N, CA, C and O atoms as a GROMACS GRO file, in nm:
protein
  404
    1MET      N    1  -0.400   1.310  -1.730
    1MET     CA    2  -0.344   1.213  -1.636
    1MET      C    3  -0.408   1.076  -1.656
    1MET      O    4  -0.338   0.975  -1.660
    2THR      N    5  -0.539   1.072  -1.669
    2THR     CA    6  -0.608   0.944  -1.684
    2THR      C    7  -0.571   0.876  -1.815
    2THR      O    8  -0.558   0.754  -1.820
    3ALA      N    9  -0.553   0.955  -1.921
    3ALA     CA   10  -0.516   0.896  -2.050
    3ALA      C   11  -0.376   0.831  -2.042
    3ALA      O   12  -0.352   0.728  -2.104
    4LEU      N   13  -0.287   0.892  -1.965
    4LEU     CA   14  -0.155   0.832  -1.949
    4LEU      C   15  -0.161   0.701  -1.872
    4LEU      O   16  -0.086   0.608  -1.902
    5LEU      N   17  -0.249   0.692  -1.773
    5LEU     CA   18  -0.259   0.571  -1.693
    5LEU      C   19  -0.326   0.457  -1.768
    5LEU      O   20  -0.313   0.341  -1.728
    6LEU      N   21  -0.395   0.487  -1.875
    6LEU     CA   22  -0.457   0.383  -1.957
    6LEU      C   23  -0.366   0.336  -2.070
    6LEU      O   24  -0.402   0.242  -2.141
    7ASP      N   25  -0.253   0.397  -2.086
    7ASP     CA   26  -0.160   0.360  -2.193
    7ASP      C   27  -0.067   0.249  -2.143
    7ASP      O   28   0.011   0.272  -2.050
    8PRO      N   29  -0.074   0.130  -2.202
    8PRO     CA   30   0.011   0.021  -2.154
    8PRO      C   31   0.160   0.047  -2.172
    8PRO      O   32   0.242  -0.005  -2.097
    9TRP      N   33   0.196   0.128  -2.270
    9TRP     CA   34   0.338   0.157  -2.293
    9TRP      C   35   0.398   0.240  -2.181
    9TRP      O   36   0.516   0.226  -2.149
   10ILE      N   37   0.317   0.326  -2.121
   10ILE     CA   38   0.365   0.404  -2.006
   10ILE      C   39   0.396   0.310  -1.889
   10ILE      O   40   0.498   0.325  -1.823
   11TRP      N   41   0.306   0.213  -1.865
   11TRP     CA   42   0.327   0.118  -1.757
   11TRP      C   43   0.450   0.030  -1.785
   11TRP      O   44   0.527   0.000  -1.693
   12LEU      N   45   0.469  -0.012  -1.910
   12LEU     CA   46   0.587  -0.092  -1.943
   12LEU      C   47   0.716  -0.013  -1.929
   12LEU      O   48   0.818  -0.067  -1.884
   13ALA      N   49   0.714   0.114  -1.966
   13ALA     CA   50   0.832   0.199  -1.948
   13ALA      C   51   0.863   0.217  -1.800
   13ALA      O   52   0.980   0.214  -1.759
   14ALA      N   53   0.759   0.235  -1.719
   14ALA     CA   54   0.780   0.247  -1.575
   14ALA      C   55   0.834   0.117  -1.516
   14ALA      O   56   0.920   0.120  -1.428
   15ALA      N   57   0.783   0.003  -1.566
   15ALA     CA   58   0.832  -0.126  -1.517
   15ALA      C   59   0.980  -0.145  -1.550
   15ALA      O   60   1.056  -0.191  -1.465
   16CYS      N   61   1.020  -0.109  -1.670
   16CYS     CA   62   1.162  -0.121  -1.709
   16CYS      C   63   1.249  -0.027  -1.627
   16CYS      O   64   1.358  -0.065  -1.584
   17ALA      N   65   1.203   0.094  -1.606
   17ALA     CA   66   1.281   0.191  -1.528
   17ALA      C   67   1.296   0.144  -1.384
   17ALA      O   68   1.405   0.155  -1.327
   18LEU      N   69   1.190   0.094  -1.324
   18LEU     CA   70   1.197   0.048  -1.186
   18LEU      C   71   1.283  -0.077  -1.173
   18LEU      O   72   1.356  -0.092  -1.075
   19ALA      N   73   1.277  -0.165  -1.271
   19ALA     CA   74   1.363  -0.284  -1.268
   19ALA      C   75   1.510  -0.244  -1.283
   19ALA      O   76   1.597  -0.304  -1.219
   20ALA      N   77   1.538  -0.144  -1.364
   20ALA     CA   78   1.676  -0.097  -1.379
   20ALA      C   79   1.725  -0.029  -1.250
   20ALA      O   80   1.841  -0.044  -1.212
   21LEU      N   81   1.638   0.045  -1.185
   21LEU     CA   82   1.676   0.108  -1.058
   21LEU      C   83   1.697   0.007  -0.947
   21LEU      O   84   1.773   0.032  -0.853
   22GLU      N   85   1.631  -0.107  -0.957
   22GLU     CA   86   1.649  -0.212  -0.857
   22GLU      C   87   1.793  -0.263  -0.856
   22GLU      O   88   1.843  -0.307  -0.753
   23ILE      N   89   1.859  -0.257  -0.970
   23ILE     CA   90   1.999  -0.299  -0.977
   23ILE      C   91   2.086  -0.207  -0.891
   23ILE      O   92   2.182  -0.252  -0.830
   24LEU      N   93   2.052  -0.079  -0.887
   24LEU     CA   94   2.131   0.016  -0.810
   24LEU      C   95   2.098   0.012  -0.662
   24LEU      O   96   2.185   0.041  -0.579
   25ALA      N   97   1.975  -0.022  -0.627
   25ALA     CA   98   1.933  -0.025  -0.487
   25ALA      C   99   1.857  -0.154  -0.460
   25ALA      O  100   1.734  -0.152  -0.452
   26PRO      N  101   1.928  -0.267  -0.445
   26PRO     CA  102   1.858  -0.394  -0.427
   26PRO      C  103   1.786  -0.401  -0.293
   26PRO      O  104   1.827  -0.339  -0.195
   27GLY      N  105   1.679  -0.477  -0.291
   27GLY     CA  106   1.602  -0.493  -0.169
   27GLY      C  107   1.459  -0.530  -0.195
   27GLY      O  108   1.378  -0.525  -0.102
   28TYR      N  109   1.424  -0.567  -0.313
   28TYR     CA  110   1.292  -0.611  -0.355
   28TYR      C  111   1.186  -0.501  -0.358
   28TYR      O  112   1.076  -0.527  -0.407
   29ILE      N  113   1.212  -0.383  -0.310
   29ILE     CA  114   1.111  -0.278  -0.307
   29ILE      C  115   1.080  -0.230  -0.448
   29ILE      O  116   0.965  -0.234  -0.491
   30LEU      N  117   1.180  -0.186  -0.520
   30LEU     CA  118   1.156  -0.135  -0.655
   30LEU      C  119   1.119  -0.246  -0.751
   30LEU      O  120   1.047  -0.222  -0.848
   31LEU      N  121   1.167  -0.367  -0.726
   31LEU     CA  122   1.131  -0.479  -0.812
   31LEU      C  123   0.983  -0.511  -0.798
   31LEU      O  124   0.918  -0.546  -0.896
   32GLY      N  125   0.930  -0.500  -0.678
   32GLY     CA  126   0.786  -0.521  -0.657
   32GLY      C  127   0.703  -0.417  -0.730
   32GLY      O  128   0.602  -0.450  -0.792
   33PHE      N  129   0.747  -0.292  -0.724
   33PHE     CA  130   0.677  -0.187  -0.799
   33PHE      C  131   0.689  -0.210  -0.949
   33PHE      O  132   0.593  -0.186  -1.023
   34GLY      N  133   0.805  -0.258  -0.994
   34GLY     CA  134   0.823  -0.285  -1.136
   34GLY      C  135   0.736  -0.400  -1.184
   34GLY      O  136   0.676  -0.392  -1.291
   35LEU      N  137   0.729  -0.507  -1.106
   35LEU     CA  138   0.642  -0.619  -1.143
   35LEU      C  139   0.496  -0.578  -1.146
   35LEU      O  140   0.421  -0.621  -1.233
   36SER      N  141   0.456  -0.496  -1.050
   36SER     CA  142   0.316  -0.452  -1.050
   36SER      C  143   0.289  -0.355  -1.164
   36SER      O  144   0.177  -0.352  -1.216
   37ALA      N  145   0.387  -0.277  -1.205
   37ALA     CA  146   0.369  -0.190  -1.321
   37ALA      C  147   0.355  -0.272  -1.448
   37ALA      O  148   0.277  -0.236  -1.537
   38ALA      N  149   0.429  -0.383  -1.457
   38ALA     CA  150   0.415  -0.472  -1.573
   38ALA      C  151   0.276  -0.536  -1.573
   38ALA      O  152   0.216  -0.552  -1.680
   39ALA      N  153   0.226  -0.572  -1.456
   39ALA     CA  154   0.090  -0.627  -1.448
   39ALA      C  155  -0.014  -0.522  -1.486
   39ALA      O  156  -0.114  -0.553  -1.550
   40MET      N  157   0.010  -0.398  -1.446
   40MET     CA  158  -0.083  -0.290  -1.482
   40MET      C  159  -0.082  -0.263  -1.631
   40MET      O  160  -0.182  -0.218  -1.686
   41ALA      N  161   0.030  -0.290  -1.698
   41ALA     CA  162   0.034  -0.277  -1.844
   41ALA      C  163  -0.063  -0.377  -1.906
   41ALA      O  164  -0.132  -0.345  -2.003
   42GLY      N  165  -0.067  -0.496  -1.851
   42GLY     CA  166  -0.164  -0.595  -1.899
   42GLY      C  167  -0.307  -0.554  -1.872
   42GLY      O  168  -0.395  -0.572  -1.956
   43VAL      N  169  -0.331  -0.499  -1.754
   43VAL     CA  170  -0.467  -0.451  -1.722
   43VAL      C  171  -0.508  -0.339  -1.815
   43VAL      O  172  -0.621  -0.337  -1.864
   44ALA      N  173  -0.417  -0.246  -1.839
   44ALA     CA  174  -0.449  -0.133  -1.928
   44ALA      C  175  -0.469  -0.180  -2.072
   44ALA      O  176  -0.552  -0.124  -2.144
   45ALA      N  177  -0.395  -0.281  -2.114
   45ALA     CA  178  -0.410  -0.330  -2.251
   45ALA      C  179  -0.540  -0.406  -2.269
   45ALA      O  180  -0.605  -0.394  -2.373
   46LEU      N  181  -0.577  -0.485  -2.169
   46LEU     CA  182  -0.697  -0.568  -2.183
   46LEU      C  183  -0.827  -0.491  -2.158
   46LEU      O  184  -0.927  -0.516  -2.225
   47ALA      N  185  -0.826  -0.399  -2.063
   47ALA     CA  186  -0.950  -0.333  -2.025
   47ALA      C  187  -0.943  -0.181  -2.038
   47ALA      O  188  -1.020  -0.111  -1.973
   48GLY      N  189  -0.853  -0.131  -2.120
   48GLY     CA  190  -0.836   0.015  -2.132
   48GLY      C  191  -0.962   0.086  -2.179
   48GLY      O  192  -1.001   0.188  -2.122
   49GLY      N  193  -1.026   0.034  -2.282
   49GLY     CA  194  -1.146   0.098  -2.334
   49GLY      C  195  -1.263   0.090  -2.238
   49GLY      O  196  -1.341   0.184  -2.227
   50ALA      N  197  -1.276  -0.023  -2.169
   50ALA     CA  198  -1.387  -0.039  -2.075
   50ALA      C  199  -1.369   0.047  -1.951
   50ALA      O  200  -1.467   0.087  -1.888
   51LEU      N  201  -1.244   0.075  -1.916
   51LEU     CA  202  -1.218   0.155  -1.796
   51LEU      C  203  -1.227   0.305  -1.821
   51LEU      O  204  -1.227   0.383  -1.726
   52ALA      N  205  -1.234   0.346  -1.945
   52ALA     CA  206  -1.227   0.488  -1.979
   52ALA      C  207  -1.341   0.569  -1.918
   52ALA      O  208  -1.325   0.689  -1.895
   53GLU      N  209  -1.454   0.507  -1.893
   53GLU     CA  210  -1.569   0.581  -1.842
   53GLU      C  211  -1.587   0.568  -1.692
   53GLU      O  212  -1.687   0.616  -1.638
   54THR      N  213  -1.493   0.505  -1.623
   54THR     CA  214  -1.503   0.486  -1.479
   54THR      C  215  -1.474   0.617  -1.407
   54THR      O  216  -1.374   0.683  -1.437
   55PRO      N  217  -1.561   0.657  -1.311
   55PRO     CA  218  -1.532   0.780  -1.235
   55PRO      C  219  -1.411   0.758  -1.143
   55PRO      O  220  -1.391   0.650  -1.088
   56ARG      N  221  -1.333   0.863  -1.129
   56ARG     CA  222  -1.211   0.862  -1.046
   56ARG      C  223  -1.119   0.747  -1.087
   56ARG      O  224  -1.066   0.676  -1.002
   57LEU      N  225  -1.102   0.732  -1.216
   57LEU     CA  226  -1.023   0.621  -1.269
   57LEU      C  227  -0.878   0.624  -1.224
   57LEU      O  228  -0.821   0.520  -1.190
   58ALA      N  229  -0.818   0.742  -1.221
   58ALA     CA  230  -0.677   0.752  -1.183
   58ALA      C  231  -0.656   0.701  -1.041
   58ALA      O  232  -0.557   0.632  -1.015
   59LEU      N  233  -0.746   0.733  -0.950
   59LEU     CA  234  -0.731   0.686  -0.812
   59LEU      C  235  -0.744   0.535  -0.804
   59LEU      O  236  -0.669   0.470  -0.731
   60TRP      N  237  -0.838   0.479  -0.879
   60TRP     CA  238  -0.857   0.334  -0.877
   60TRP      C  239  -0.735   0.263  -0.936
   60TRP      O  240  -0.691   0.162  -0.881
   61LEU      N  241  -0.682   0.314  -1.045
   61LEU     CA  242  -0.566   0.250  -1.106
   61LEU      C  243  -0.443   0.256  -1.017
   61LEU      O  244  -0.368   0.159  -1.007
   62LEU      N  245  -0.423   0.369  -0.951
   62LEU     CA  246  -0.309   0.380  -0.860
   62LEU      C  247  -0.327   0.292  -0.736
   62LEU      O  248  -0.229   0.239  -0.683
   63ALA      N  249  -0.451   0.277  -0.690
   63ALA     CA  250  -0.478   0.189  -0.576
   63ALA      C  251  -0.453   0.043  -0.614
   63ALA      O  252  -0.398  -0.034  -0.534
   64VAL      N  253  -0.493   0.004  -0.734
   64VAL     CA  254  -0.467  -0.133  -0.780
   64VAL      C  255  -0.318  -0.155  -0.795
   64VAL      O  256  -0.266  -0.262  -0.761
   65TRP      N  257  -0.247  -0.056  -0.848
   65TRP     CA  258  -0.102  -0.067  -0.863
   65TRP      C  259  -0.035  -0.083  -0.727
   65TRP      O  260   0.057  -0.165  -0.712
   66ALA      N  261  -0.079  -0.008  -0.628
   66ALA     CA  262  -0.021  -0.019  -0.493
   66ALA      C  263  -0.050  -0.156  -0.433
   66ALA      O  264   0.036  -0.215  -0.368
   67ALA      N  265  -0.171  -0.207  -0.452
   67ALA     CA  266  -0.205  -0.340  -0.400
   67ALA      C  267  -0.123  -0.448  -0.468
   67ALA      O  268  -0.077  -0.542  -0.403
   68LEU      N  269  -0.104  -0.437  -0.598
   68LEU     CA  270  -0.021  -0.533  -0.671
   68LEU      C  271   0.125  -0.524  -0.626
   68LEU      O  272   0.193  -0.626  -0.619
   69ALA      N  273   0.173  -0.404  -0.598
   69ALA     CA  274   0.311  -0.387  -0.550
   69ALA      C  275   0.329  -0.452  -0.414
   69ALA      O  276   0.431  -0.516  -0.389
   70LEU      N  277   0.232  -0.438  -0.327
   70LEU     CA  278   0.239  -0.501  -0.196
   70LEU      C  279   0.238  -0.653  -0.209
   70LEU      O  280   0.314  -0.722  -0.141
   71ALA      N  281   0.153  -0.704  -0.297
   71ALA     CA  282   0.148  -0.849  -0.319
   71ALA      C  283   0.279  -0.899  -0.380
   71ALA      O  284   0.327  -1.007  -0.344
   72ALA      N  285   0.337  -0.823  -0.472
   72ALA     CA  286   0.464  -0.863  -0.533
   72ALA      C  287   0.576  -0.862  -0.431
   72ALA      O  288   0.659  -0.953  -0.429
   73TRP      N  289   0.580  -0.760  -0.345
   73TRP     CA  290   0.684  -0.754  -0.242
   73TRP      C  291   0.669  -0.871  -0.146
   73TRP      O  292   0.768  -0.933  -0.107
   74TRP      N  293   0.546  -0.903  -0.107
   74TRP     CA  294   0.521  -1.014  -0.016
   74TRP      C  295   0.566  -1.145  -0.081
   74TRP      O  296   0.630  -1.228  -0.016
   75GLY      N  297   0.533  -1.163  -0.208
   75GLY     CA  298   0.574  -1.283  -0.278
   75GLY      C  299   0.724  -1.294  -0.293
   75GLY      O  300   0.780  -1.403  -0.279
   76LEU      N  301   0.790  -1.183  -0.321
   76LEU     CA  302   0.936  -1.185  -0.334
   76LEU      C  303   1.005  -1.217  -0.202
   76LEU      O  304   1.103  -1.291  -0.199
   77THR      N  305   0.955  -1.161  -0.092
   77THR     CA  306   1.016  -1.190   0.038
   77THR      C  307   0.987  -1.333   0.080
   77THR      O  308   1.070  -1.393   0.148
   78ARG      N  309   0.874  -1.390   0.041
   78ARG     CA  310   0.846  -1.530   0.071
   78ARG      C  311   0.935  -1.622  -0.013
   78ARG      O  312   0.983  -1.724   0.036
   79ALA      N  313   0.957  -1.586  -0.137
   79ALA     CA  314   1.036  -1.671  -0.226
   79ALA      C  315   1.186  -1.663  -0.197
   79ALA      O  316   1.254  -1.765  -0.198
   80PHE      N  317   1.237  -1.544  -0.171
   80PHE     CA  318   1.380  -1.525  -0.159
   80PHE      C  319   1.426  -1.485  -0.019
   80PHE      O  320   1.546  -1.476   0.004
   81GLY      N  321   1.337  -1.461   0.072
   81GLY     CA  322   1.373  -1.419   0.207
   81GLY      C  323   1.401  -1.270   0.213
   81GLY      O  324   1.407  -1.202   0.111
   82ARG      N  325   1.419  -1.222   0.334
   82ARG     CA  326   1.448  -1.080   0.352
   82ARG      C  327   1.593  -1.052   0.318
   82ARG      O  328   1.679  -1.139   0.336
   83PRO      N  329   1.622  -0.932   0.269
   83PRO     CA  330   1.762  -0.897   0.242
   83PRO      C  331   1.844  -0.898   0.371
   83PRO      O  332   1.792  -0.873   0.479
   84SER      N  333   1.971  -0.927   0.359
   84SER     CA  334   2.058  -0.935   0.474
   84SER      C  335   2.071  -0.798   0.540
   84SER      O  336   2.080  -0.696   0.473
   85ARG      N  337   2.072  -0.800   0.671
   85ARG     CA  338   2.089  -0.675   0.747
   85ARG      C  339   2.222  -0.675   0.821
   85ARG      O  340   2.238  -0.601   0.918
   86GLY      N  341   2.314  -0.756   0.777
   86GLY     CA  342   2.442  -0.763   0.847
   86GLY      C  343   2.437  -0.870   0.954
   86GLY      O  344   2.336  -0.939   0.968
   87ARG      N  345   2.544  -0.885   1.027
   87ARG     CA  346   2.545  -0.990   1.128
   87ARG      C  347   2.489  -0.937   1.259
   87ARG      O  348   2.492  -0.817   1.286
   88SER      N  349   2.438  -1.028   1.338
   88SER     CA  350   2.382  -0.988   1.466
   88SER      C  351   2.493  -0.977   1.569
   88SER      O  352   2.608  -1.014   1.541
   89ALA      N  353   2.461  -0.928   1.686
   89ALA     CA  354   2.561  -0.899   1.788
   89ALA      C  355   2.627  -1.026   1.842
   89ALA      O  356   2.742  -1.020   1.886
   90GLY      N  357   2.558  -1.140   1.842
   90GLY     CA  358   2.612  -1.262   1.900
   90GLY      C  359   2.702  -1.340   1.808
   90GLY      O  360   2.772  -1.431   1.854
   91GLU      N  361   2.704  -1.310   1.682
   91GLU     CA  362   2.785  -1.387   1.587
   91GLU      C  363   2.930  -1.338   1.589
   91GLU      O  364   2.957  -1.219   1.605
   92ARG      N  365   3.022  -1.434   1.571
   92ARG     CA  366   3.163  -1.399   1.566
   92ARG      C  367   3.210  -1.405   1.423
   92ARG      O  368   3.158  -1.483   1.342
   93ASP      N  369   3.307  -1.325   1.392
   93ASP     CA  370   3.366  -1.320   1.260
   93ASP      C  371   3.510  -1.370   1.271
   93ASP      O  372   3.573  -1.355   1.376
   94ILE      N  373   3.561  -1.429   1.164
   94ILE     CA  374   3.698  -1.479   1.165
   94ILE      C  375   3.800  -1.365   1.184
   94ILE      O  376   3.912  -1.388   1.230
   95ASN      N  377   3.761  -1.246   1.149
   95ASN     CA  378   3.852  -1.132   1.161
   95ASN      C  379   3.842  -1.061   1.295
   95ASN      O  380   3.914  -0.964   1.318
   96ASP      N  381   3.755  -1.106   1.383
   96ASP     CA  382   3.743  -1.045   1.516
   96ASP      C  383   3.870  -1.073   1.596
   96ASP      O  384   3.924  -1.184   1.590
   97PHE      N  385   3.916  -0.974   1.671
   97PHE     CA  386   4.036  -0.989   1.754
   97PHE      C  387   4.002  -1.070   1.877
   97PHE      O  388   3.910  -1.036   1.952
   98ASP      N  389   4.077  -1.178   1.898
   98ASP     CA  390   4.053  -1.262   2.014
   98ASP      C  391   4.183  -1.269   2.094
   98ASP      O  392   4.285  -1.315   2.042
   99ASN      N  393   4.181  -1.225   2.216
   99ASN     CA  394   4.299  -1.216   2.300
   99ASN      C  395   4.308  -1.335   2.396
   99ASN      O  396   4.386  -1.330   2.491
  100SER      N  397   4.231  -1.441   2.373
  100SER     CA  398   4.228  -1.551   2.468
  100SER      C  399   4.341  -1.651   2.448
  100SER      O  400   4.358  -1.738   2.533
  101LEU      N  401   4.419  -1.644   2.341
  101LEU     CA  402   4.527  -1.739   2.317
  101LEU      C  403   4.649  -1.704   2.388
  101LEU      O  404   4.749  -1.774   2.377
   0.00000   0.00000   0.00000
């Protein structure tokens, strides 16, 4: 398990898969995980050998990935706003039936 988490290609494959799934289920959630997986590919590529002797490495890498995903989601919602949740109860639509005429 730890050897897989140190392989940057695994992280890049996960980033591509999550970005592709974001197309099917938009909402910035999977895109945040994908961006953080791409960042983890960089971490694994730059410090893979130095991290190999760290105790409980898999837990640390997954914790860093989760923190990066949270930061990416926060940044995406700040940059693009929250996804639409439909109209609120007070808004009128042009197609609403109005019997006042």
